[in-house]
Amino acid sequence: MPGSQARCRTRDRNNVLNRPEFLSLNQPPRREQMAGEGREASRWPEQDCMQLNPSFRGIAINSLLAIDISLSKRLGMCVRPHGPGAPLRSMVTLLALSGHALPWLCGTLICLWRSNTLAGQEVLVNLLLALILDLMTVAGMQKLVKRRGPWDLPPGFLDYIAMDIYSFPAAHASRAVMVSKFLLNHLVLAVPLRILLYLWAFLVGVSRVLLGKHHLSDVGCGFALGFLHFNLMESVWLDSATCQTLISIGPAWFG
């Protein structure tokens, strides 16, 4: 045994590849080294890793989200029946209900059924399509983002009907802005009524924050989305002949 070990040491010493200038040839390929390092890194959980140099953009976004959540929770005064906003809870709930999809869809259908003028029917058909567009777009974005509200409240029965299950974006805020812009653009209203419409749209969005259903950022994005829906419907406005065709097809579907 001692003789064989001595021979092995002599052979290693005489091996050319063991010289310092050729040591790199004895190392495993770099891919294998990286794979081995990856396996070692994968053994550690992600929470044990520390980001030593976070970007300014990441810090700013996280700070804004933290401020958004904190302010939204503080403004949720009407969440609890016995909270600080309990005296206003009924009025705030009624104001939020005025921006729900169900009253606007049903009201538009009833007005369309009772309308006798071509101009009125044209406006009502386009309003109905705008409401459907807003409903489906917001529901799809909420399903995609799946952001919970600041108080993580379970959706109610009316929320399930309108597919308003998640927090981002705020469906009531989007609908209120879209409807108010639509009515202001197609109805001749006095200045006080125009101001009241703007105020109503703003208060509908605020009511959802007071009830703890949405963050402030959800409502802000809802306002922007409602304005976008209004501009989109104005760009693809259906004329009177097309609206009459749709009205004539409607009873055939249910007949």
Protein backbone atom coordinates (compact mmCIF):
# COMPACT_ATOMS: atom_id res chain seq x y z
CA MET A 1 0.00 0.00 0.00
CA PRO A 2 2.70 2.61 0.85
CA GLY A 3 4.46 1.77 -2.39
CA SER A 4 1.31 2.24 -4.49
CA GLN A 5 0.56 5.60 -2.84
CA ALA A 6 4.10 6.78 -3.53
CA ARG A 7 3.76 5.75 -7.17
CA CYS A 8 0.46 7.66 -7.46
CA ARG A 9 2.04 10.80 -6.02
CA THR A 10 4.97 10.46 -8.39
CA ARG A 11 2.59 10.02 -11.35
CA ASP A 12 0.56 13.11 -10.35
CA ARG A 13 3.76 15.12 -9.95
CA ASN A 14 4.96 14.12 -13.39
CA ASN A 15 1.58 14.78 -15.02
CA VAL A 16 1.85 17.85 -17.24
CA LEU A 17 -1.77 18.84 -16.65
CA ASN A 18 -1.05 19.35 -12.94
CA ARG A 19 1.24 22.29 -13.65
CA PRO A 20 -0.17 25.73 -12.63
CA GLU A 21 -0.42 26.98 -16.21
CA PHE A 22 -2.63 24.00 -17.16
CA LEU A 23 -4.87 23.88 -14.07
CA SER A 24 -7.74 25.51 -15.93
CA LEU A 25 -7.93 22.44 -18.17
CA ASN A 26 -8.74 20.28 -15.16
CA GLN A 27 -11.65 22.49 -14.04
CA PRO A 28 -15.21 21.39 -14.95
CA PRO A 29 -16.96 23.34 -17.73
CA ARG A 30 -18.43 26.72 -16.76
CA ARG A 31 -21.97 25.54 -17.49
CA GLU A 32 -21.59 22.73 -15.00
CA GLN A 33 -20.24 25.19 -12.44
CA MET A 34 -23.17 27.53 -12.97
CA ALA A 35 -25.61 24.64 -12.74
CA GLY A 36 -24.02 23.55 -9.49
CA GLU A 37 -24.20 27.08 -8.12
CA GLY A 38 -27.85 27.28 -9.21
CA ARG A 39 -28.63 24.07 -7.34
CA GLU A 40 -26.94 25.45 -4.25
CA ALA A 41 -28.89 28.72 -4.53
CA SER A 42 -32.17 26.89 -5.04
CA ARG A 43 -31.74 25.22 -1.69
CA TRP A 44 -32.26 28.53 0.06
CA PRO A 45 -35.80 29.98 0.33
CA GLU A 46 -36.54 33.26 -1.39
CA GLN A 47 -37.16 35.08 1.88
CA ASP A 48 -33.54 34.44 2.90
CA CYS A 49 -32.29 36.38 -0.13
CA MET A 50 -31.67 40.11 0.38
CA GLN A 51 -31.82 42.74 -2.33
CA LEU A 52 -28.80 44.83 -1.43
CA ASN A 53 -29.35 47.53 -4.06
CA PRO A 54 -33.09 48.12 -4.65
CA SER A 55 -33.93 50.49 -7.48
CA PHE A 56 -35.36 53.94 -6.89
CA ARG A 57 -38.37 53.02 -8.99
CA GLY A 58 -39.15 50.01 -6.80
CA ILE A 59 -38.82 52.07 -3.62
CA ALA A 60 -41.10 54.78 -5.00
CA ILE A 61 -43.78 52.32 -6.13
CA ASN A 62 -43.77 50.46 -2.81
CA SER A 63 -43.96 53.75 -0.89
CA LEU A 64 -46.92 54.97 -2.96
CA LEU A 65 -48.73 51.66 -2.50
CA ALA A 66 -48.16 51.82 1.26
CA ILE A 67 -49.53 55.38 1.38
CA ASP A 68 -52.50 54.33 -0.78
CA ILE A 69 -53.40 51.44 1.53
CA SER A 70 -52.94 53.49 4.70
CA LEU A 71 -55.07 56.43 3.51
CA SER A 72 -57.77 54.13 2.12
CA LYS A 73 -58.08 52.32 5.44
CA ARG A 74 -58.28 55.58 7.35
CA LEU A 75 -61.00 56.88 5.03
CA GLY A 76 -63.10 53.73 5.47
CA MET A 77 -65.20 55.39 8.17
CA CYS A 78 -68.47 53.75 7.09
CA VAL A 79 -67.24 50.18 7.05
CA ARG A 80 -68.58 49.22 10.48
CA PRO A 81 -72.20 49.90 11.52
CA HIS A 82 -70.96 51.46 14.78
CA GLY A 83 -67.85 53.19 13.40
CA PRO A 84 -67.13 56.93 13.30
CA GLY A 85 -69.11 57.30 10.06
CA ALA A 86 -72.17 55.37 11.25
CA PRO A 87 -74.58 58.36 10.97
CA LEU A 88 -73.63 58.77 7.29
CA ARG A 89 -73.56 55.08 6.44
CA SER A 90 -77.10 54.87 5.02
CA MET A 91 -76.65 57.95 2.84
CA VAL A 92 -73.25 56.78 1.61
CA THR A 93 -74.65 53.33 0.80
CA LEU A 94 -77.51 54.88 -1.18
CA LEU A 95 -75.06 57.10 -3.04
CA ALA A 96 -72.94 54.08 -3.95
CA LEU A 97 -76.07 52.22 -5.10
CA SER A 98 -76.81 55.05 -7.54
CA GLY A 99 -73.64 54.06 -9.40
CA HIS A 100 -74.44 50.34 -9.55
CA ALA A 101 -74.84 48.70 -12.95
CA LEU A 102 -78.28 47.20 -12.33
CA PRO A 103 -80.28 50.47 -11.94
CA TRP A 104 -78.64 52.00 -14.99
CA LEU A 105 -79.13 48.97 -17.23
CA CYS A 106 -82.75 48.48 -16.17
CA GLY A 107 -83.50 52.20 -16.38
CA THR A 108 -82.00 52.48 -19.87
CA LEU A 109 -84.01 49.48 -21.09
CA ILE A 110 -87.25 50.90 -19.67
CA CYS A 111 -86.63 54.31 -21.23
CA LEU A 112 -85.81 52.66 -24.55
CA TRP A 113 -89.03 50.65 -24.42
CA ARG A 114 -91.10 53.78 -23.75
CA SER A 115 -89.27 56.08 -26.17
CA ASN A 116 -91.13 57.11 -29.32
CA THR A 117 -88.57 59.34 -31.06
CA LEU A 118 -85.74 58.22 -33.30
CA ALA A 119 -83.29 60.65 -31.71
CA GLY A 120 -84.12 59.41 -28.21
CA GLN A 121 -83.80 55.79 -29.24
CA GLU A 122 -80.45 56.50 -30.87
CA VAL A 123 -79.06 58.03 -27.66
CA LEU A 124 -80.47 55.26 -25.47
CA VAL A 125 -79.12 52.42 -27.62
CA ASN A 126 -75.64 53.92 -27.57
CA LEU A 127 -75.91 54.46 -23.80
CA LEU A 128 -76.91 50.82 -23.36
CA LEU A 129 -73.91 49.67 -25.38
CA ALA A 130 -71.64 51.98 -23.39
CA LEU A 131 -72.93 50.50 -20.12
CA ILE A 132 -72.33 46.96 -21.38
CA LEU A 133 -68.83 47.90 -22.58
CA ASP A 134 -67.99 49.43 -19.20
CA LEU A 135 -69.39 46.43 -17.32
CA MET A 136 -67.46 43.82 -19.30
CA THR A 137 -64.18 45.76 -19.44
CA VAL A 138 -64.06 46.46 -15.70
CA ALA A 139 -65.07 42.89 -14.83
CA GLY A 140 -62.31 41.52 -17.07
CA MET A 141 -59.66 43.81 -15.56
CA GLN A 142 -60.76 42.94 -12.03
CA LYS A 143 -60.55 39.24 -12.83
CA LEU A 144 -57.09 39.75 -14.28
CA VAL A 145 -55.63 41.87 -11.45
CA LYS A 146 -57.55 40.30 -8.51
CA ARG A 147 -56.71 43.07 -6.07
CA ARG A 148 -58.49 42.94 -2.73
CA GLY A 149 -60.01 45.98 -1.08
CA PRO A 150 -58.35 47.77 1.84
CA TRP A 151 -60.60 45.98 4.35
CA ASP A 152 -60.82 42.71 2.36
CA LEU A 153 -64.61 42.66 2.66
CA PRO A 154 -66.51 39.79 1.00
CA PRO A 155 -68.55 40.79 -2.08
CA GLY A 156 -72.27 41.26 -1.58
CA PHE A 157 -75.15 39.90 -3.63
CA LEU A 158 -75.38 43.00 -5.82
CA ASP A 159 -71.61 42.87 -6.37
CA TYR A 160 -71.89 39.35 -7.77
CA ILE A 161 -74.71 40.41 -10.09
CA ALA A 162 -72.60 43.24 -11.54
CA MET A 163 -69.42 41.07 -11.53
CA ASP A 164 -67.85 43.70 -9.24
CA ILE A 165 -65.94 41.22 -7.08
CA TYR A 166 -62.45 42.70 -6.80
CA SER A 167 -61.12 46.15 -6.03
CA PHE A 168 -59.13 47.34 -9.07
CA PRO A 169 -60.44 49.24 -10.97
CA ALA A 170 -63.50 50.73 -9.23
CA ALA A 171 -66.54 49.83 -11.35
CA HIS A 172 -68.85 52.41 -9.77
CA ALA A 173 -66.36 55.22 -10.38
CA SER A 174 -65.85 54.19 -14.01
CA ARG A 175 -69.59 53.96 -14.64
CA ALA A 176 -70.36 57.27 -12.93
CA VAL A 177 -67.83 59.20 -15.02
CA MET A 178 -68.89 57.52 -18.26
CA VAL A 179 -72.62 58.15 -17.64
CA SER A 180 -72.12 61.75 -16.51
CA LYS A 181 -70.00 62.57 -19.55
CA PHE A 182 -72.53 60.85 -21.79
CA LEU A 183 -75.49 62.79 -20.37
CA LEU A 184 -73.62 66.09 -20.41
CA ASN A 185 -72.69 65.60 -24.05
CA HIS A 186 -76.11 64.52 -25.34
CA LEU A 187 -78.59 66.36 -23.12
CA VAL A 188 -79.18 70.09 -22.88
CA LEU A 189 -78.88 70.80 -19.16
CA ALA A 190 -78.72 73.96 -17.11
CA VAL A 191 -75.44 74.89 -15.45
CA PRO A 192 -76.54 73.82 -11.93
CA LEU A 193 -77.51 70.37 -13.23
CA ARG A 194 -74.22 70.02 -15.04
CA ILE A 195 -72.35 70.84 -11.82
CA LEU A 196 -74.49 68.33 -9.92
CA LEU A 197 -73.65 65.60 -12.43
CA TYR A 198 -69.93 66.18 -12.00
CA LEU A 199 -70.36 66.26 -8.22
CA TRP A 200 -72.43 63.05 -8.29
CA ALA A 201 -69.76 61.18 -10.26
CA PHE A 202 -67.06 62.28 -7.82
CA LEU A 203 -69.12 61.39 -4.73
CA VAL A 204 -69.96 57.94 -6.09
CA GLY A 205 -66.26 57.15 -6.25
CA VAL A 206 -65.65 58.60 -2.77
CA SER A 207 -68.55 56.58 -1.33
CA ARG A 208 -66.87 53.33 -2.32
CA VAL A 209 -63.73 54.36 -0.42
CA LEU A 210 -65.79 55.33 2.64
CA LEU A 211 -67.45 51.90 2.57
CA GLY A 212 -64.06 50.20 2.46
CA LYS A 213 -64.65 48.60 -0.95
CA HIS A 214 -61.85 50.29 -2.90
CA HIS A 215 -58.49 51.98 -2.52
CA LEU A 216 -58.00 55.57 -3.61
CA SER A 217 -55.92 54.36 -6.57
CA ASP A 218 -58.76 52.04 -7.63
CA VAL A 219 -61.17 54.96 -7.76
CA GLY A 220 -58.69 57.16 -9.62
CA CYS A 221 -58.12 54.50 -12.26
CA GLY A 222 -61.88 53.95 -12.45
CA PHE A 223 -62.41 57.64 -13.22
CA ALA A 224 -59.79 57.48 -16.00
CA LEU A 225 -61.29 54.27 -17.41
CA GLY A 226 -64.79 55.78 -17.50
CA PHE A 227 -63.49 58.77 -19.43
CA LEU A 228 -61.78 56.39 -21.86
CA HIS A 229 -65.01 54.41 -22.36
CA PHE A 230 -66.89 57.61 -23.13
CA ASN A 231 -64.37 58.67 -25.77
CA LEU A 232 -64.42 55.18 -27.28
CA MET A 233 -68.21 55.18 -27.61
CA GLU A 234 -68.16 58.63 -29.15
CA SER A 235 -65.70 57.43 -31.77
CA VAL A 236 -67.85 54.41 -32.73
CA TRP A 237 -71.22 56.11 -32.35
CA LEU A 238 -74.06 54.18 -34.01
CA ASP A 239 -76.35 56.19 -36.25
CA SER A 240 -80.14 56.11 -36.11
CA ALA A 241 -80.54 53.50 -38.87
CA THR A 242 -78.19 51.05 -37.14
CA CYS A 243 -79.96 51.60 -33.84
CA GLN A 244 -83.34 50.89 -35.43
CA THR A 245 -81.95 47.67 -36.86
CA LEU A 246 -80.76 46.60 -33.43
CA ILE A 247 -84.12 47.51 -31.89
CA SER A 248 -85.95 45.43 -34.51
CA ILE A 249 -83.65 42.46 -33.87
CA GLY A 250 -84.13 42.66 -30.11
CA PRO A 251 -87.75 41.39 -29.93
CA ALA A 252 -86.89 38.54 -32.33
CA TRP A 253 -84.34 37.19 -29.82
CA PHE A 254 -86.96 37.04 -27.08
CA GLY A 255 -89.89 36.14 -29.29
